Short mmCIF file of C-alpha atoms in Angstrom, two decimals:
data_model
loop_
_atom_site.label_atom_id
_atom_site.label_comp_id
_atom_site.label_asym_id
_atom_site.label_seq_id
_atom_site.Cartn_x
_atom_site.Cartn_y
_atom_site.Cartn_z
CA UNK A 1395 5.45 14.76 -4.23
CA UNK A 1396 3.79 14.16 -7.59
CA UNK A 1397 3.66 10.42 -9.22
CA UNK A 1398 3.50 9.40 -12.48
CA UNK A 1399 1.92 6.28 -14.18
CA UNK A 1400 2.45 5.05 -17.11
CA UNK A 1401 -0.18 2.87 -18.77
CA UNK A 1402 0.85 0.86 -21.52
CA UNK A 1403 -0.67 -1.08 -24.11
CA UNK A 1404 0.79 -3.85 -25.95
CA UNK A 1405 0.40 -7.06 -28.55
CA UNK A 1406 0.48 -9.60 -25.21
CA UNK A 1407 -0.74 -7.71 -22.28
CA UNK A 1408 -0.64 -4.19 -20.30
CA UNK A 1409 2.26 -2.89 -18.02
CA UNK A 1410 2.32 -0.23 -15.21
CA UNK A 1411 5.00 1.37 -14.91
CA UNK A 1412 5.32 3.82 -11.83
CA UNK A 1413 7.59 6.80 -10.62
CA UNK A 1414 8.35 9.51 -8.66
CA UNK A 1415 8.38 12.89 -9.66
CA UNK A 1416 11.91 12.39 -10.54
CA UNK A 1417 10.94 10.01 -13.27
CA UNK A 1418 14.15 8.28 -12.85
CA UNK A 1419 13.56 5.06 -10.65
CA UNK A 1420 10.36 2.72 -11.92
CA UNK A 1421 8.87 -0.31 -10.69
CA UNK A 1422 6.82 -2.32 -13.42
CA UNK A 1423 3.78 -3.99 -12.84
CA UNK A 1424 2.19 -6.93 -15.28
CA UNK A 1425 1.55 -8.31 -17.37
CA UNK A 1426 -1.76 -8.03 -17.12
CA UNK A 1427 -4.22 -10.14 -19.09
CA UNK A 1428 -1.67 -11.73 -20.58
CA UNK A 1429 -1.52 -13.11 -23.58
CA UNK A 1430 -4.15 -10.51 -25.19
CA UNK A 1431 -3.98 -7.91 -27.19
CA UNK A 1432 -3.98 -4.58 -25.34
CA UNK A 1433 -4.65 -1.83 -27.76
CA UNK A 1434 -4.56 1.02 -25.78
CA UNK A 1435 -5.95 1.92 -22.00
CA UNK A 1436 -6.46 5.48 -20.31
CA UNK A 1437 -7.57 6.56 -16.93
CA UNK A 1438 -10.20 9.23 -16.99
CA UNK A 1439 -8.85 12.62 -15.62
CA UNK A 1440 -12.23 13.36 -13.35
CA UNK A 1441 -10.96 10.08 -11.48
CA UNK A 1442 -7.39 8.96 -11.82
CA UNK A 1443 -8.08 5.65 -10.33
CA UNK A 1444 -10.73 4.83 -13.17
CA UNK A 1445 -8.98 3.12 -15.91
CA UNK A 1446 -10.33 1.59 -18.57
CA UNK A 1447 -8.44 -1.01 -21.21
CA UNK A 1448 -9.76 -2.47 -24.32
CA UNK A 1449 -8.79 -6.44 -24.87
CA UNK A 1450 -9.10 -8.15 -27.38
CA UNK A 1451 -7.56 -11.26 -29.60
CA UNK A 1452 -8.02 -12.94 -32.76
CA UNK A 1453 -9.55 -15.69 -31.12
CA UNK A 1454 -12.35 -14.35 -28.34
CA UNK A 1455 -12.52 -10.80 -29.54
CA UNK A 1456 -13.69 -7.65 -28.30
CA UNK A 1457 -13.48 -6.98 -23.98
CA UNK A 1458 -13.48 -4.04 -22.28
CA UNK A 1459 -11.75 -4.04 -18.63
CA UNK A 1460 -12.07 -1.09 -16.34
CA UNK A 1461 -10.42 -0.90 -12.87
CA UNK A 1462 -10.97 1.61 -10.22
CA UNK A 1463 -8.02 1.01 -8.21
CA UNK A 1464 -5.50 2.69 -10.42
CA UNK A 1465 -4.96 -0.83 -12.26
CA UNK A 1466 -4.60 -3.16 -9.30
CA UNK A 1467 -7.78 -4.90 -9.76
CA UNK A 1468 -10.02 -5.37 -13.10
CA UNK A 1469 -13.60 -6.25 -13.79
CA UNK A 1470 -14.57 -6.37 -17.42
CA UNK A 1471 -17.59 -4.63 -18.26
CA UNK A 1472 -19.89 -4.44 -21.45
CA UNK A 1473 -18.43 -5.99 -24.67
CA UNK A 1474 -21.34 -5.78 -27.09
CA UNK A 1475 -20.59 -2.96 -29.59
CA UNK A 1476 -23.80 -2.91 -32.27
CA UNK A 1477 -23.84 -0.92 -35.05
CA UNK A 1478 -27.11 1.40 -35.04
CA UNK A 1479 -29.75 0.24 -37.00
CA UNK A 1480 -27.86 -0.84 -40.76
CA UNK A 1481 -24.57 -0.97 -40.88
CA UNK A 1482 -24.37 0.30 -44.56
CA UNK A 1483 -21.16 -0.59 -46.28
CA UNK A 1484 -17.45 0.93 -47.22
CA UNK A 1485 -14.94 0.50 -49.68
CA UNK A 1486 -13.02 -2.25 -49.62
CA UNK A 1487 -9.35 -2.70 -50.39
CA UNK A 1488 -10.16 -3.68 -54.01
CA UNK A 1489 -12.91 -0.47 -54.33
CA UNK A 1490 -15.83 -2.53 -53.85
CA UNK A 1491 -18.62 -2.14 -51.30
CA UNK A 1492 -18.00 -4.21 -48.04
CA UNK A 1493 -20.21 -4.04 -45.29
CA UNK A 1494 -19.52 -2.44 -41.94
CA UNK A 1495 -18.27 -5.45 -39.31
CA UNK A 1496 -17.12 -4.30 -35.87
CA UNK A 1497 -13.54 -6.00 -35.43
CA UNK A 1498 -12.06 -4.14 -32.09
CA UNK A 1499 -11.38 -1.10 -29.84
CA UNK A 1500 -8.54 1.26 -30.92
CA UNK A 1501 -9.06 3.63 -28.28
CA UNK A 1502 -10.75 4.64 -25.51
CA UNK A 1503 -10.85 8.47 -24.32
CA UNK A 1504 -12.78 9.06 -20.56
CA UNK A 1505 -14.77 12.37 -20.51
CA UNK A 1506 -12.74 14.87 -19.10
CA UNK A 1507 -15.45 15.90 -16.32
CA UNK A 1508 -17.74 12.34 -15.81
CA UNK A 1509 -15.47 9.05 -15.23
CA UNK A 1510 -18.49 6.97 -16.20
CA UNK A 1511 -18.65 8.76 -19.52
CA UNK A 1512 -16.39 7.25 -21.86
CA UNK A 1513 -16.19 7.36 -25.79
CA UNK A 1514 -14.86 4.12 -27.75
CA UNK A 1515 -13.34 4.53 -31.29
CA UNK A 1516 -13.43 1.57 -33.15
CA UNK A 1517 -12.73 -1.01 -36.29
CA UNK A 1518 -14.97 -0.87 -38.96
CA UNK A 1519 -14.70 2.84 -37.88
CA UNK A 1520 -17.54 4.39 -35.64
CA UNK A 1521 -17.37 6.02 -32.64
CA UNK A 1522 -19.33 4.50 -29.34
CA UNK A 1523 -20.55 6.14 -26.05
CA UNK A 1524 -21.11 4.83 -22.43
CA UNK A 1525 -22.31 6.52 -19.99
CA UNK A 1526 -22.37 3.82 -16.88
CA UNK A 1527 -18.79 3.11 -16.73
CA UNK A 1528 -18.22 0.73 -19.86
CA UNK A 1529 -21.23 -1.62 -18.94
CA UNK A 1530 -23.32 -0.78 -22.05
CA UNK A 1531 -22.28 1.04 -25.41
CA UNK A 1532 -24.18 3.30 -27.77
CA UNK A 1533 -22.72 4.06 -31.07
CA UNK A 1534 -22.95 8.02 -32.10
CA UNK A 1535 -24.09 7.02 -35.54
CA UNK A 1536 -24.51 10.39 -37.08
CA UNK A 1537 -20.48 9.62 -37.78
CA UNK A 1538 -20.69 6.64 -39.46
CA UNK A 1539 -23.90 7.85 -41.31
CA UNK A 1540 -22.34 10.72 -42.60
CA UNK A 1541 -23.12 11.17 -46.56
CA UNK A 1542 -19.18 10.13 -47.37
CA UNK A 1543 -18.70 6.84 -45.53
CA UNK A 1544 -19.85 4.58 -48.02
CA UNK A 1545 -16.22 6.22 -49.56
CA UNK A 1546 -14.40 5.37 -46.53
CA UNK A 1547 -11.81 2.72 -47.14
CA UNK A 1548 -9.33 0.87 -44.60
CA UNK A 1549 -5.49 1.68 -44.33
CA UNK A 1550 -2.76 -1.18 -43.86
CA UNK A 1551 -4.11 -1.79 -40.23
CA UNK A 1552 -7.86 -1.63 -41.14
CA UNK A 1553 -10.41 0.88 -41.14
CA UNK A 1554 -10.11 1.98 -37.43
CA UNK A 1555 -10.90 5.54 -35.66
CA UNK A 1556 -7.78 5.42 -34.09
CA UNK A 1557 -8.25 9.60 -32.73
CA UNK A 1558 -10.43 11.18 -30.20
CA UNK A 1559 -9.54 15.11 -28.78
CA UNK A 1560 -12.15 16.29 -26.36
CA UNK A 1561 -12.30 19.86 -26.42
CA UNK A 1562 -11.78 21.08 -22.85
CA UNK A 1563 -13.50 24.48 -22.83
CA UNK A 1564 -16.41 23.14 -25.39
CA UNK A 1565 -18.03 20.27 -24.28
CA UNK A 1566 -20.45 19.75 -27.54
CA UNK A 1567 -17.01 19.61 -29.65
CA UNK A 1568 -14.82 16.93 -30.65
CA UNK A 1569 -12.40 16.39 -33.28
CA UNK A 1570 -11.66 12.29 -34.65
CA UNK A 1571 -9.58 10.55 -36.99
CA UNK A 1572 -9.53 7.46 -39.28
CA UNK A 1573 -7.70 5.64 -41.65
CA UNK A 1574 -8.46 5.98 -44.12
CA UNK A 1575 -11.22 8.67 -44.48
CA UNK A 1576 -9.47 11.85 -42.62
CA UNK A 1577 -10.55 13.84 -39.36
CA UNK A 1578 -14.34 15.18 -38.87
CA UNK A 1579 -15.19 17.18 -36.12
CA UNK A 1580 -18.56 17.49 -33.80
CA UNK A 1581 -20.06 20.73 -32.60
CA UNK A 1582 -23.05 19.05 -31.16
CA UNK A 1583 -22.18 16.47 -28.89
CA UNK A 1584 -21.73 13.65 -31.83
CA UNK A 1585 -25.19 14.00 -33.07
CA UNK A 1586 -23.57 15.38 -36.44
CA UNK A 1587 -20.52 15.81 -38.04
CA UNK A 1588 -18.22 17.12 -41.24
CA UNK A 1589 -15.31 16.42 -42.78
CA UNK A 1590 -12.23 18.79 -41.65
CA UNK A 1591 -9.52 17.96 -44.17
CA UNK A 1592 -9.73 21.17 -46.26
CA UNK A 1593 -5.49 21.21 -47.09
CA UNK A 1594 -4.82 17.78 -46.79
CA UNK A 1595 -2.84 16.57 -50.01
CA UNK A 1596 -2.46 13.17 -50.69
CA UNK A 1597 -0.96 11.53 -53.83
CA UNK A 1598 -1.47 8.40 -53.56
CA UNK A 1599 -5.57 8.97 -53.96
CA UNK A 1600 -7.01 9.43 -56.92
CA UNK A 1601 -8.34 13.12 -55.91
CA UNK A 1602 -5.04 14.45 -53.32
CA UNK A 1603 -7.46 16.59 -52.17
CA UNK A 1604 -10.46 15.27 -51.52
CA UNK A 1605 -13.40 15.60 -49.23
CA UNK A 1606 -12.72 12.08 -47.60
CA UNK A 1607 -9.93 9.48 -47.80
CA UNK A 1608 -6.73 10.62 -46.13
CA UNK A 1609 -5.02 8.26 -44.12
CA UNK A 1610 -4.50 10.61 -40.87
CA UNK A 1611 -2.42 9.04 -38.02
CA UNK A 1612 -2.65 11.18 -35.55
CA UNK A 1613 -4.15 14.22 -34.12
CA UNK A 1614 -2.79 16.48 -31.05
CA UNK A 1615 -4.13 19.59 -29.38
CA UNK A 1616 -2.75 21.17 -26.65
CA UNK A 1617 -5.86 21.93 -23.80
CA UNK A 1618 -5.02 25.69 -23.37
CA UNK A 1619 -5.77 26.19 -26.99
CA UNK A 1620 -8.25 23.63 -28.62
CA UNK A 1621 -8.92 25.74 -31.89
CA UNK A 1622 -4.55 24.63 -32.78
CA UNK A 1623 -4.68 21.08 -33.93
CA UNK A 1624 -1.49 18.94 -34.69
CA UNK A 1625 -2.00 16.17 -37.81
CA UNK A 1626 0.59 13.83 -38.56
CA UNK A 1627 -0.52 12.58 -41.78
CA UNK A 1628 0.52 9.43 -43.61
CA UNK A 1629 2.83 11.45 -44.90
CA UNK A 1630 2.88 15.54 -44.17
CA UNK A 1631 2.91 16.93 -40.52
CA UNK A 1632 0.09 19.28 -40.97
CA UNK A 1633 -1.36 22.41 -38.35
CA UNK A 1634 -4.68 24.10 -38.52
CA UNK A 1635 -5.68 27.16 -36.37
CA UNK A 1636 -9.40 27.28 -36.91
CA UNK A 1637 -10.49 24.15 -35.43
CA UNK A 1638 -9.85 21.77 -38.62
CA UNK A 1639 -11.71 24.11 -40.96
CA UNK A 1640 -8.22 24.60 -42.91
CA UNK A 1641 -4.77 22.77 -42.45
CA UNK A 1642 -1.37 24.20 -43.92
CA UNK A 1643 2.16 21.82 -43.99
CA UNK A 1644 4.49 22.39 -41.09
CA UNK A 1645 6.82 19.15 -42.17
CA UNK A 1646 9.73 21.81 -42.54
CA UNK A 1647 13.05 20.42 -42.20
CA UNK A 1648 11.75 16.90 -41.15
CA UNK A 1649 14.13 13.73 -42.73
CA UNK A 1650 10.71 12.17 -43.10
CA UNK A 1651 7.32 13.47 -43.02
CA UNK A 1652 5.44 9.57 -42.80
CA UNK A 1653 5.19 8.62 -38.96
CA UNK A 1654 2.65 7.63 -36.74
CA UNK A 1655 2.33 9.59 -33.19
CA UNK A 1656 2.30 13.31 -32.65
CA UNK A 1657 2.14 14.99 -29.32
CA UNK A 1658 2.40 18.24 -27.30
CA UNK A 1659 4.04 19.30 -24.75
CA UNK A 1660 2.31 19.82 -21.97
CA UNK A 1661 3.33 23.42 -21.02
CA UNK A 1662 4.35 24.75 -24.03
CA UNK A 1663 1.72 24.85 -26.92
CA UNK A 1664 3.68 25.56 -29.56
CA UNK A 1665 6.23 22.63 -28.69
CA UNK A 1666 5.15 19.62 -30.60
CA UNK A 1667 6.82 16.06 -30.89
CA UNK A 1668 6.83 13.88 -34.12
CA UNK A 1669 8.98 10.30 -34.50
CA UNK A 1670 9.69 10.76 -38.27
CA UNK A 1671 9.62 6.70 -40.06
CA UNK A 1672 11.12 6.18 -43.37
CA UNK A 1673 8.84 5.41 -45.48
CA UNK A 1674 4.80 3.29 -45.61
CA UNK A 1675 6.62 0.68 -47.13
CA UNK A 1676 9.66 0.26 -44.62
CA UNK A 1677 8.24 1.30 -41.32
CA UNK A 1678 11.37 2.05 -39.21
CA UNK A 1679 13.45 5.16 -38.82
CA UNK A 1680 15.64 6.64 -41.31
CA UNK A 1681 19.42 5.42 -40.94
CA UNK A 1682 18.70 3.15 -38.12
CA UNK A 1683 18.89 6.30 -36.08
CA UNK A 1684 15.69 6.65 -33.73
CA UNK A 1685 15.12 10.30 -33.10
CA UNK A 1686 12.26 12.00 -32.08
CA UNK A 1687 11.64 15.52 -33.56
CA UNK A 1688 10.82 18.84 -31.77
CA UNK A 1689 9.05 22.05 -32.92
CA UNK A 1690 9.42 24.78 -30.48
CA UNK A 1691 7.47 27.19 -33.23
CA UNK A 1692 4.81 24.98 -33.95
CA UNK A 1693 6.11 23.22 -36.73
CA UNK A 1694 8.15 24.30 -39.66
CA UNK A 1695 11.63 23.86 -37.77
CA UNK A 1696 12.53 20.92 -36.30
CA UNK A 1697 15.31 19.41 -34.19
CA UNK A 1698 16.72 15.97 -33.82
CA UNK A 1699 16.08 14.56 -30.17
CA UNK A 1700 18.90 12.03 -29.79
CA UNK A 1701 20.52 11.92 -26.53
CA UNK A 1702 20.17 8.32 -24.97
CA UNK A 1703 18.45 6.86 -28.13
CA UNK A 1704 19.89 4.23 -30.21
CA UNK A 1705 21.85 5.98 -33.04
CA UNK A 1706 22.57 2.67 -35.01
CA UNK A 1707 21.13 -0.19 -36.30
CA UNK A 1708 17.72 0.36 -34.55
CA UNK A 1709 14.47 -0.60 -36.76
CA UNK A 1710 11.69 -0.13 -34.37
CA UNK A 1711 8.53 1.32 -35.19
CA UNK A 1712 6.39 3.72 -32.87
CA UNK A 1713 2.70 3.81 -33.27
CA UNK A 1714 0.18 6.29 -33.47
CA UNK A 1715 -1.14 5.88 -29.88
CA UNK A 1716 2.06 4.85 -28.38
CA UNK A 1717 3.44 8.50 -27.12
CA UNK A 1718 2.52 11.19 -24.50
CA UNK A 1719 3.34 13.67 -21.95
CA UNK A 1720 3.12 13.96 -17.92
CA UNK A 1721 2.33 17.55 -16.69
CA UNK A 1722 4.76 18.17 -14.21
CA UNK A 1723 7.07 21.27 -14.01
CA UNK A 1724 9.73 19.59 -16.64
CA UNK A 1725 7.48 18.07 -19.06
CA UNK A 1726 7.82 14.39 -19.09
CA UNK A 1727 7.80 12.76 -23.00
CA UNK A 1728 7.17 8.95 -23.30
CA UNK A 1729 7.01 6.61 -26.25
CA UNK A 1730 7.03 2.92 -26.70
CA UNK A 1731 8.58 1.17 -29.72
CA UNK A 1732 7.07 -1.74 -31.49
CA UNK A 1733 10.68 -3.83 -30.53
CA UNK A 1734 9.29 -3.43 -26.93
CA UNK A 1735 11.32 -0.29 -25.52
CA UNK A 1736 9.57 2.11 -23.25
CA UNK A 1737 11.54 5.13 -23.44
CA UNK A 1738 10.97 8.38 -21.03
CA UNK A 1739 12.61 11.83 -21.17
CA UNK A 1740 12.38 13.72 -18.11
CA UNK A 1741 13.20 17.39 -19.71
CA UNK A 1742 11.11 17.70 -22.52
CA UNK A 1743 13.08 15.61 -25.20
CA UNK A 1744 16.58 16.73 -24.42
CA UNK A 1745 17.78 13.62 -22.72
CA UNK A 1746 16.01 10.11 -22.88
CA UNK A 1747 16.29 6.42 -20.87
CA UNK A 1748 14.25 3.40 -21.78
CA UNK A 1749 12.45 2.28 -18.14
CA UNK A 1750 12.30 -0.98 -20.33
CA UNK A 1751 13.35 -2.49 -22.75
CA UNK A 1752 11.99 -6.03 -22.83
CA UNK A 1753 8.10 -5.94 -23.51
CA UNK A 1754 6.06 -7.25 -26.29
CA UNK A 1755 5.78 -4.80 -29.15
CA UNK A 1756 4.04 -1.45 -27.57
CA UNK A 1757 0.37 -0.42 -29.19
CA UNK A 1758 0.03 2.37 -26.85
CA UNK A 1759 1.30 4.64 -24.29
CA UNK A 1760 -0.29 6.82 -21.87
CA UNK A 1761 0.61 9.02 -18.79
CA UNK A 1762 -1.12 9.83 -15.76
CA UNK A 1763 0.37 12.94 -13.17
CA UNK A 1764 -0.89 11.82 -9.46
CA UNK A 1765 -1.00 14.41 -6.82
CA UNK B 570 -24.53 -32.24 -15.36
CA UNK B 571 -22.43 -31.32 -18.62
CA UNK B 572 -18.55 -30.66 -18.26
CA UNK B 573 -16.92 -27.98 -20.21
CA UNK B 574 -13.69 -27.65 -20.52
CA UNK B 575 -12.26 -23.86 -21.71
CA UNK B 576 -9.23 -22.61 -23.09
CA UNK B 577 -6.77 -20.87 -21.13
CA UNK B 578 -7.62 -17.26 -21.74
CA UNK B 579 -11.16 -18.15 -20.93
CA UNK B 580 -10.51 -19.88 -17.98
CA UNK B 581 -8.10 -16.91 -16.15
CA UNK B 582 -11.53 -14.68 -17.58
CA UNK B 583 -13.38 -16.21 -15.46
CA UNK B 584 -11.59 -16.61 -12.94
CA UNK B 585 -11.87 -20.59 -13.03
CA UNK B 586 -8.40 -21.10 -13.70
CA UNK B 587 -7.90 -24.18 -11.75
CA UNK B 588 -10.43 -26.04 -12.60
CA UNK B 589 -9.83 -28.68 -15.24
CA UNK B 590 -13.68 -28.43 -16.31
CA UNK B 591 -16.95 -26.35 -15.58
CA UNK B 592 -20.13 -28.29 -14.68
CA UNK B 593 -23.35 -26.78 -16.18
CA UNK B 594 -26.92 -27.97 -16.23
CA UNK B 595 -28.56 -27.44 -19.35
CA UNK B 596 -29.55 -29.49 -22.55
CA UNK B 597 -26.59 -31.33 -24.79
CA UNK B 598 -26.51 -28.99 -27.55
CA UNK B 599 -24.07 -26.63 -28.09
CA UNK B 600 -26.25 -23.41 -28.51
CA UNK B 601 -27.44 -24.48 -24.86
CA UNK B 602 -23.89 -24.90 -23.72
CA UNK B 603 -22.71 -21.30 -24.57
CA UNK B 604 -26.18 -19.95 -23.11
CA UNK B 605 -25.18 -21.54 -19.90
CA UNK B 606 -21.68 -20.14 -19.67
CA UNK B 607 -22.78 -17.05 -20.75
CA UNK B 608 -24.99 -17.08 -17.90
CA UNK B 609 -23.15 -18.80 -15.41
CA UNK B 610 -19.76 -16.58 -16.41
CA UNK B 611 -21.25 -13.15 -18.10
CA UNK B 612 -17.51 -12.41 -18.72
CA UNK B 613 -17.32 -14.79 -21.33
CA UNK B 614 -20.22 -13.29 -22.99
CA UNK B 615 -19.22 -12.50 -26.72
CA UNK B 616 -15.94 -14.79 -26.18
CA UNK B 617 -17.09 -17.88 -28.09
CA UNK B 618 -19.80 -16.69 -29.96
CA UNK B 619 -20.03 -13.25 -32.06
CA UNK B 620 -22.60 -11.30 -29.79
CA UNK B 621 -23.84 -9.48 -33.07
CA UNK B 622 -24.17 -12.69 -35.43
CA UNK B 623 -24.59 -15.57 -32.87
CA UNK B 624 -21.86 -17.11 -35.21
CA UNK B 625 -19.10 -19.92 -33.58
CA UNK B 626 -15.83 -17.59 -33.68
CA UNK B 627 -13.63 -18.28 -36.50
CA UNK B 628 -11.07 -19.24 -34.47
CA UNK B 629 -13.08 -21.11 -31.36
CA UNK B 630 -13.79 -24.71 -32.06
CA UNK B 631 -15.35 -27.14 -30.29
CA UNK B 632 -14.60 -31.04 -29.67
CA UNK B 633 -16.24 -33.99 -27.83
CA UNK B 634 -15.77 -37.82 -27.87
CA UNK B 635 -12.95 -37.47 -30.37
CA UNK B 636 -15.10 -35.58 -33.17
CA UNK B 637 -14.84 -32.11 -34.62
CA UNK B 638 -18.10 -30.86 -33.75
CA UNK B 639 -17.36 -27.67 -34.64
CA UNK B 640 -19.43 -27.16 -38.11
CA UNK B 641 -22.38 -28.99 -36.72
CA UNK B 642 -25.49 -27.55 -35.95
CA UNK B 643 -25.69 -24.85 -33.08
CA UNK B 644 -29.17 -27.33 -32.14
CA UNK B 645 -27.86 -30.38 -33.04
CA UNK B 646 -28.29 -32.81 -30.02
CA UNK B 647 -24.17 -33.54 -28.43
CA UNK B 648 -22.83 -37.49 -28.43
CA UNK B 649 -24.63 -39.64 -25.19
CA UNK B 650 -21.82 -39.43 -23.28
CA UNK B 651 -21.17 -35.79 -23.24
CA UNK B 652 -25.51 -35.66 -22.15
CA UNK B 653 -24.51 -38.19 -19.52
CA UNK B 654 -21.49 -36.14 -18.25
CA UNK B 655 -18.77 -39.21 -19.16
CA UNK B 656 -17.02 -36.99 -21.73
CA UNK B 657 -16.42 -33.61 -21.53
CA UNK B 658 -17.23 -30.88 -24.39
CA UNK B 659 -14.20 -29.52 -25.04
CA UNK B 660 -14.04 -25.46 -26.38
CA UNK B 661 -10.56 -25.01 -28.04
CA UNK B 662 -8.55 -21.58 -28.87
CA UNK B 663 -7.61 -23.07 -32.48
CA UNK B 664 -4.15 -23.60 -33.40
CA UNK B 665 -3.13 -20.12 -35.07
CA UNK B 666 0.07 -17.90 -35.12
CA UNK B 667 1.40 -14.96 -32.41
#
């Protein structure tokens, strides 16, 4: 019988929880290194027993941990992320030039083929490669040295790349985010990329529709069709068919369009999940009501997901990296809530139970299926 | 021999949690210090000191024979005792919110 595990990431150490294929009994494991930051760890689906984590605090910085034991044991691997050759500078807060410092790991994504290969996004935003299993890091810097980042500026959390989507059928092509310059896109392996935020609208820059300088949250794809991208936006919910090269508003009926995660279901491509949050300024759900959204036409209509979640006086927020899906039969939807809450449904959003409730606030959430 | 003593975090890194301090041979100065953790625990590496800059972490500060040694020189020699091994050098997670 199929297993799931759920790895998550949060602001005082990583938890393991584990199920059945039933999804409805759990045993939790951790914390592990406790007392750090865990911003987000993923096992690499060429090896489900090959995790990797990225740790960090204010105090000792930047590690990287990597396990390949499914997360019973750890060994921390390479650390040094250097910028290649000069680091150049972005905008700062205030619209001056401030140079590029590397601050942490937002995200790690494992190749989908090598478990040795995996890509780092990071804060001042760049994008990093190893290809021994995490012991030493290369940065892809035709990112970073594309002709718009000295325009790049940080959002409210910093200037992270938060957002890697590795195209399963083309292995030269990925798609990224950041806040706050927008998502680019690879066709060559990282060696060079472009801007793909043609239809992005944002008022609160001084050109809504510039080149560069969107605050994108999140990007979702679903593997059977990598061309159909998902963007929640800072605010908008936004869909483009061709790959990036255009985007059109699919916010619909939405109570909010700001949030942070989007996702996909894992059977169903045009079923997509959003956690709509009142506002950038007040960053919890509208009403006190946490409800998670579902599209079952790929955006544009929307319905309230509310069975089992609080309906009152809840003011969590859920971050961008804190949601996924399993890929059993009934798709399995998890999302953990900055108040600590680890909530699972085990039929694709219809019904919902938190497997805990007790954790330090949640950065991150993913979901492996085991055989 | 010099004895180090490390903050929690850096300790369970290393998997030295139970010991109250870390003996090293090397020179009394601090830059030789971190050289020899770094190579005696190449977990800590990038821990205490940035690994692009070489700079003391903001937050990481170091004390020995009752003195804040933390703004001195990274080649400045340490106090006698801490050469002789009688005091220990003391690396400290600074006192900071979370």
């Amino acid at each position: 019988m199929s297993r799931v595990r759920v790895l998550v990431g949060t602001r005082k150490g990583a938890f393991i929880l584990t199920s059945d294929g039933k999804r409805s009994r759990w045993s939790v494991e951790g914390p592990f290194f406790g007392g750090w930051e865990i911003y987000h760890l993923k096992g690499s689906p060429a090896d489900p027993s090959r995790l990797y984590a990225s740790q960090s605090t204010g105090w000792f910085g930047q590690l990287i941990q990597r396990s390949n034991d499914g997360g019973r044991t750890w060994e921390p691997v390479g650390n040094t992320f250097t910028y290649d050759g000069v680091a150049g500078t972005h905008q700062w807060y205030d619209g001056t030039a401030h140079p590029w410092e590397f601050k942490r790991v937002w995200h790690l994504e494992p190749s989908l083929r090598d478990p040795d290969v995996v890509y780092a996004g990071v804060e001042d935003a760049a994008m990093f490669r190893s290809a021994d299993g995490g012991r030493t890091w290369s940065e892809l810097s035709g990112l970073r040295r594309h002709g718009s980042g000295p325009r790049w500026q940080p959002g409210a959390g910093g200037m992270c790349l938060h957002t890697i989507l590795l195209d399963p059928v083309d292995e030269a092509r990925m798609f990224i985010a950041i806040s706050a310059a927008g998502a680019f896109r690879t066709d060559d392996g990282g060696a060079t990329w472009r801007p793909i935020n043609k239809g992005l609208r944002s008022q609160h820059i001084p050109d809504p529709t510039a080149e560069v300088g969107h605050c994108v949250h999140r990007l979702a794809m679903h593997p059977s069709r990598p061309k159909v991208l998902f963007m929640q936006k800072h605010w908008d919910i936004m869909r483009s068919d061709d790959a990036g090269d255009s985007w059109r508003e699919v916010s619909g009926n939405l109570p909010s369009d700001f949030g942070f995660p989007i996702e996909v279901h894992a059977h169903e491509p045009e079923t997509v999940y959003v956690v709509p949050i009142k506002s950038d300024s007040e960053h919890f759900p509208p009403d006190g009501r946490l409800r998670v959204y579902r599209s079952r036409t790929g955006g544009g209509e929307w319905e309230a997901l509310t069975r089992g979640l609080p309906q009152k006086d809840c003011y969590v927020n859920i971050l961008r990296d804190a949601m996924a899906v399993d890929t059993l039969d009934d798709c399995g939807v998890y999302f953990g809530t900055t108040g600590g809450q680890v909530y699972a449904s085990a039929d694709s959003g219809d019904t919902w139970a938190p497997i805990v409730r007790d954790l330090p606030a949640v950065l991150s959430v993913e979901v492996q299926t085991l055989p | 021999m010099i004895r180090v003593v490390l903050p929690t975090h850096l300790r369970n890194l290393a998997g030295v949690g139970a010991l109250p301090a870390v003996e090293l041979d090397c020179a009394a100065t601090r830059r030789s210090i971190i050289d020899a953790i770094e190579g005696a625990y190449p977990m800590l590496r990038g821990t205490i000191r940035d690994p692009a800059t070489g700079r003391r972490r903001p937050f990481v500060r170091f004390f020995a024979c009752g003195q804040d040694l933390s703004h001195e020189p990274d080649d400045q020699p340490l106090p006698e005792p801490v050469a002789q091994g009688r005091e220990p050098f003391l690396i400290i997670g600074a006192i900071a919110g979370g």
